[in-house]
Amino acid sequence: MFIIEGNGISIYCDSSNYNECHIDVGYYSNVDKELYDMLNQNEKNAIDSILNNRSYDNRMKRIELNYYINKNVSQETLKKYSKILSNRINKQVQDNLRKSGIYDPCFPFCNGVRNELNNLSDKITQQVHNSLKKSGIFDPCFPFCDNSNPMFKNYKRRNY
């Protein structure tokens, strides 16, 4: 079982080939545009009906959306959406690493393996560390990020 979370949306998938996925739209009861675009017209109409129901507060919309999506949207659609969400989070992680000042001082030492970072997906939290270690990126790069590296000191001064 693993969890992908982004923008308040959580997807729980069975880790053995995504046999079964469940979604939680989150407190703000939104349906992400990418997921919405993957739905057929009947599913879109049902979701619009839930979202536009003025008698529902956010909590009730969340309950109804989660129930409807998990019961009626195909597992294939949820699997595809989990990969889209996973890739979006992966891109955000890389962008934040670049903005934080960690990426540039560490990853230039990784000759020819940047593409492996772009292929990290799915089980983001656990897989990032495992994939970095397995790919050989972790050891050659992160030792350059220790306390003695001037770029690391610059990063620490920024108080991120």
mmCIF file of C-alpha atoms in Angstrom:
data_model
loop_
_atom_site.group_PDB
_atom_site.id
_atom_site.type_symbol
_atom_site.label_atom_id
_atom_site.label_comp_id
_atom_site.label_asym_id
_atom_site.label_seq_id
_atom_site.Cartn_x
_atom_site.Cartn_y
_atom_site.Cartn_z
ATOM 1 C CA MET A 1 0.000 0.000 0.000
ATOM 2 C CA PHE A 2 1.322 3.435 -0.768
ATOM 3 C CA ILE A 3 0.007 6.951 -0.664
ATOM 4 C CA ILE A 4 0.424 9.774 -3.128
ATOM 5 C CA GLU A 5 -0.669 13.139 -1.855
ATOM 6 C CA GLY A 6 -0.736 16.499 -3.554
ATOM 7 C CA ASN A 7 -2.921 19.582 -3.391
ATOM 8 C CA GLY A 8 -4.958 17.989 -0.600
ATOM 9 C CA ILE A 9 -5.755 14.932 -2.722
ATOM 10 C CA SER A 10 -4.680 11.502 -1.520
ATOM 11 C CA ILE A 11 -4.583 8.312 -3.529
ATOM 12 C CA TYR A 12 -4.067 4.985 -1.806
ATOM 13 C CA CYS A 13 -2.972 2.155 -4.076
ATOM 14 C CA ASP A 14 -2.172 -1.471 -3.518
ATOM 15 C CA SER A 15 1.549 -1.633 -4.238
ATOM 16 C CA SER A 16 1.307 -4.875 -6.194
ATOM 17 C CA ASN A 17 0.791 -3.517 -9.700
ATOM 18 C CA TYR A 18 -1.856 -0.998 -8.639
ATOM 19 C CA ASN A 19 -4.535 -3.657 -8.279
ATOM 20 C CA GLU A 20 -6.809 -1.313 -6.407
ATOM 21 C CA CYS A 21 -6.717 2.453 -5.838
ATOM 22 C CA HIS A 22 -8.890 4.697 -3.675
ATOM 23 C CA ILE A 23 -9.033 8.466 -3.719
ATOM 24 C CA ASP A 24 -9.731 11.069 -1.052
ATOM 25 C CA VAL A 25 -10.440 14.457 -2.611
ATOM 26 C CA GLY A 26 -9.421 16.272 0.568
ATOM 27 C CA TYR A 27 -11.049 18.833 2.792
ATOM 28 C CA TYR A 28 -11.623 21.431 0.094
ATOM 29 C CA SER A 29 -13.715 18.962 -1.903
ATOM 30 C CA ASN A 30 -12.267 19.748 -5.286
ATOM 31 C CA VAL A 31 -11.854 17.385 -8.167
ATOM 32 C CA ASP A 32 -8.531 17.999 -9.859
ATOM 33 C CA LYS A 33 -8.881 19.154 -13.475
ATOM 34 C CA GLU A 34 -6.745 16.295 -14.793
ATOM 35 C CA LEU A 35 -8.938 13.718 -13.058
ATOM 36 C CA TYR A 36 -12.112 15.523 -14.142
ATOM 37 C CA ASP A 37 -10.961 15.532 -17.780
ATOM 38 C CA MET A 38 -10.420 11.757 -17.650
ATOM 39 C CA LEU A 39 -14.044 11.086 -16.660
ATOM 40 C CA ASN A 40 -16.915 10.293 -18.999
ATOM 41 C CA GLN A 41 -19.814 12.741 -19.285
ATOM 42 C CA ASN A 42 -22.105 10.848 -16.871
ATOM 43 C CA GLU A 43 -19.381 10.851 -14.211
ATOM 44 C CA LYS A 44 -18.748 14.568 -14.778
ATOM 45 C CA ASN A 45 -22.477 15.297 -14.435
ATOM 46 C CA ALA A 46 -22.686 13.356 -11.173
ATOM 47 C CA ILE A 47 -19.642 15.156 -9.755
ATOM 48 C CA ASP A 48 -20.990 18.548 -10.852
ATOM 49 C CA SER A 49 -24.261 17.707 -9.127
ATOM 50 C CA ILE A 50 -22.448 16.944 -5.875
ATOM 51 C CA LEU A 51 -20.269 20.065 -6.079
ATOM 52 C CA ASN A 52 -23.238 22.321 -6.886
ATOM 53 C CA ASN A 53 -25.521 20.921 -4.182
ATOM 54 C CA ARG A 54 -26.054 23.944 -1.905
ATOM 55 C CA SER A 55 -27.344 21.821 0.953
ATOM 56 C CA TYR A 56 -23.914 20.154 1.311
ATOM 57 C CA ASP A 57 -21.167 21.714 3.365
ATOM 58 C CA ASN A 58 -17.513 20.939 2.518
ATOM 59 C CA ARG A 59 -17.511 17.860 4.727
ATOM 60 C CA MET A 60 -20.583 16.385 3.066
ATOM 61 C CA LYS A 61 -19.257 17.194 -0.428
ATOM 62 C CA ARG A 62 -16.035 15.399 0.442
ATOM 63 C CA ILE A 63 -17.920 12.343 1.699
ATOM 64 C CA GLU A 64 -20.184 12.220 -1.358
ATOM 65 C CA LEU A 65 -17.364 12.810 -3.847
ATOM 66 C CA ASN A 66 -15.144 10.175 -2.277
ATOM 67 C CA TYR A 67 -17.984 7.669 -2.211
ATOM 68 C CA TYR A 68 -19.012 8.371 -5.799
ATOM 69 C CA ILE A 69 -15.506 8.369 -7.274
ATOM 70 C CA ASN A 70 -14.348 5.243 -5.453
ATOM 71 C CA LYS A 71 -17.536 3.355 -6.310
ATOM 72 C CA ASN A 72 -18.103 4.480 -9.907
ATOM 73 C CA VAL A 73 -14.857 5.643 -11.507
ATOM 74 C CA SER A 74 -12.882 2.806 -13.074
ATOM 75 C CA GLN A 75 -9.719 1.526 -11.445
ATOM 76 C CA GLU A 76 -7.931 2.145 -14.727
ATOM 77 C CA THR A 77 -8.774 5.857 -14.519
ATOM 78 C CA LEU A 78 -7.668 6.051 -10.878
ATOM 79 C CA LYS A 79 -4.405 4.274 -11.737
ATOM 80 C CA LYS A 80 -3.697 6.693 -14.590
ATOM 81 C CA TYR A 81 -4.525 9.650 -12.378
ATOM 82 C CA SER A 82 -2.263 8.364 -9.586
ATOM 83 C CA LYS A 83 0.632 8.340 -12.059
ATOM 84 C CA ILE A 84 -0.193 11.870 -13.228
ATOM 85 C CA LEU A 85 -0.340 13.105 -9.634
ATOM 86 C CA SER A 86 2.866 11.253 -8.792
ATOM 87 C CA ASN A 87 4.703 12.851 -11.716
ATOM 88 C CA ARG A 88 3.403 16.290 -10.726
ATOM 89 C CA ILE A 89 4.700 15.827 -7.175
ATOM 90 C CA ASN A 90 8.034 14.550 -8.483
ATOM 91 C CA LYS A 91 8.401 17.697 -10.601
ATOM 92 C CA GLN A 92 7.550 19.879 -7.588
ATOM 93 C CA VAL A 93 10.194 18.073 -5.517
ATOM 94 C CA GLN A 94 12.838 18.675 -8.173
ATOM 95 C CA ASP A 95 11.799 22.323 -8.593
ATOM 96 C CA ASN A 96 11.954 22.870 -4.831
ATOM 97 C CA LEU A 97 15.391 21.243 -4.676
ATOM 98 C CA ARG A 98 16.601 23.604 -7.384
ATOM 99 C CA LYS A 99 15.080 26.667 -5.681
ATOM 100 C CA SER A 100 16.433 25.685 -2.255
ATOM 101 C CA GLY A 101 20.044 25.709 -3.362
ATOM 102 C CA ILE A 102 20.570 21.996 -2.677
ATOM 103 C CA TYR A 103 20.159 20.746 -6.230
ATOM 104 C CA ASP A 104 22.901 22.736 -7.950
ATOM 105 C CA PRO A 105 25.737 22.089 -5.476
ATOM 106 C CA CYS A 106 24.941 18.373 -5.262
ATOM 107 C CA PHE A 107 23.556 17.102 -8.521
ATOM 108 C CA PRO A 108 26.183 18.518 -10.921
ATOM 109 C CA PHE A 109 28.525 15.894 -9.469
ATOM 110 C CA CYS A 110 26.219 13.201 -10.893
ATOM 111 C CA ASN A 111 27.475 12.881 -14.436
ATOM 112 C CA GLY A 112 24.981 11.247 -16.759
ATOM 113 C CA VAL A 113 22.421 10.229 -14.154
ATOM 114 C CA ARG A 114 20.065 13.229 -14.041
ATOM 115 C CA ASN A 115 17.588 11.351 -16.233
ATOM 116 C CA GLU A 116 17.193 8.777 -13.485
ATOM 117 C CA LEU A 117 15.813 11.552 -11.270
ATOM 118 C CA ASN A 118 13.217 12.377 -13.914
ATOM 119 C CA ASN A 119 12.037 8.759 -13.887
ATOM 120 C CA LEU A 120 11.358 8.657 -10.160
ATOM 121 C CA SER A 121 7.633 8.340 -9.663
ATOM 122 C CA ASP A 122 4.808 6.453 -8.010
ATOM 123 C CA LYS A 123 5.960 5.765 -4.447
ATOM 124 C CA ILE A 124 7.425 9.223 -3.933
ATOM 125 C CA THR A 125 8.297 9.411 -0.256
ATOM 126 C CA GLN A 126 9.863 5.997 0.126
ATOM 127 C CA GLN A 127 11.076 5.539 -3.413
ATOM 128 C CA VAL A 128 13.061 8.792 -3.645
ATOM 129 C CA HIS A 129 15.615 7.668 -1.084
ATOM 130 C CA ASN A 130 15.665 4.057 -2.273
ATOM 131 C CA SER A 131 16.020 5.043 -5.925
ATOM 132 C CA LEU A 132 18.774 7.546 -5.186
ATOM 133 C CA LYS A 133 20.723 4.917 -3.265
ATOM 134 C CA LYS A 134 20.153 2.150 -5.831
ATOM 135 C CA SER A 135 21.014 4.371 -8.802
ATOM 136 C CA GLY A 136 24.331 5.410 -7.309
ATOM 137 C CA ILE A 137 23.284 9.064 -7.182
ATOM 138 C CA PHE A 138 23.019 9.326 -3.412
ATOM 139 C CA ASP A 139 26.583 8.485 -2.367
ATOM 140 C CA PRO A 140 28.493 10.531 -4.951
ATOM 141 C CA CYS A 141 26.256 13.572 -4.535
ATOM 142 C CA PHE A 142 25.096 13.960 -0.995
ATOM 143 C CA PRO A 143 28.550 13.780 0.615
ATOM 144 C CA PHE A 144 29.133 17.130 -1.115
ATOM 145 C CA CYS A 145 26.210 18.506 0.883
ATOM 146 C CA ASP A 146 27.770 18.025 4.289
ATOM 147 C CA ASN A 147 28.511 20.813 6.741
ATOM 148 C CA SER A 148 31.959 21.517 5.271
ATOM 149 C CA ASN A 149 30.622 22.384 1.816
ATOM 150 C CA PRO A 150 30.291 26.186 1.320
ATOM 151 C CA MET A 151 27.067 25.726 -0.647
ATOM 152 C CA PHE A 152 25.558 23.796 2.258
ATOM 153 C CA LYS A 153 26.461 26.667 4.595
ATOM 154 C CA ASN A 154 24.747 29.102 2.214
ATOM 155 C CA TYR A 155 21.689 26.888 2.251
ATOM 156 C CA LYS A 156 21.630 26.764 6.063
ATOM 157 C CA ARG A 157 21.887 30.577 6.261
ATOM 158 C CA ARG A 158 18.721 30.934 4.198
ATOM 159 C CA ASN A 159 16.739 29.220 6.992
ATOM 160 C CA TYR A 160 14.486 27.105 4.794
#
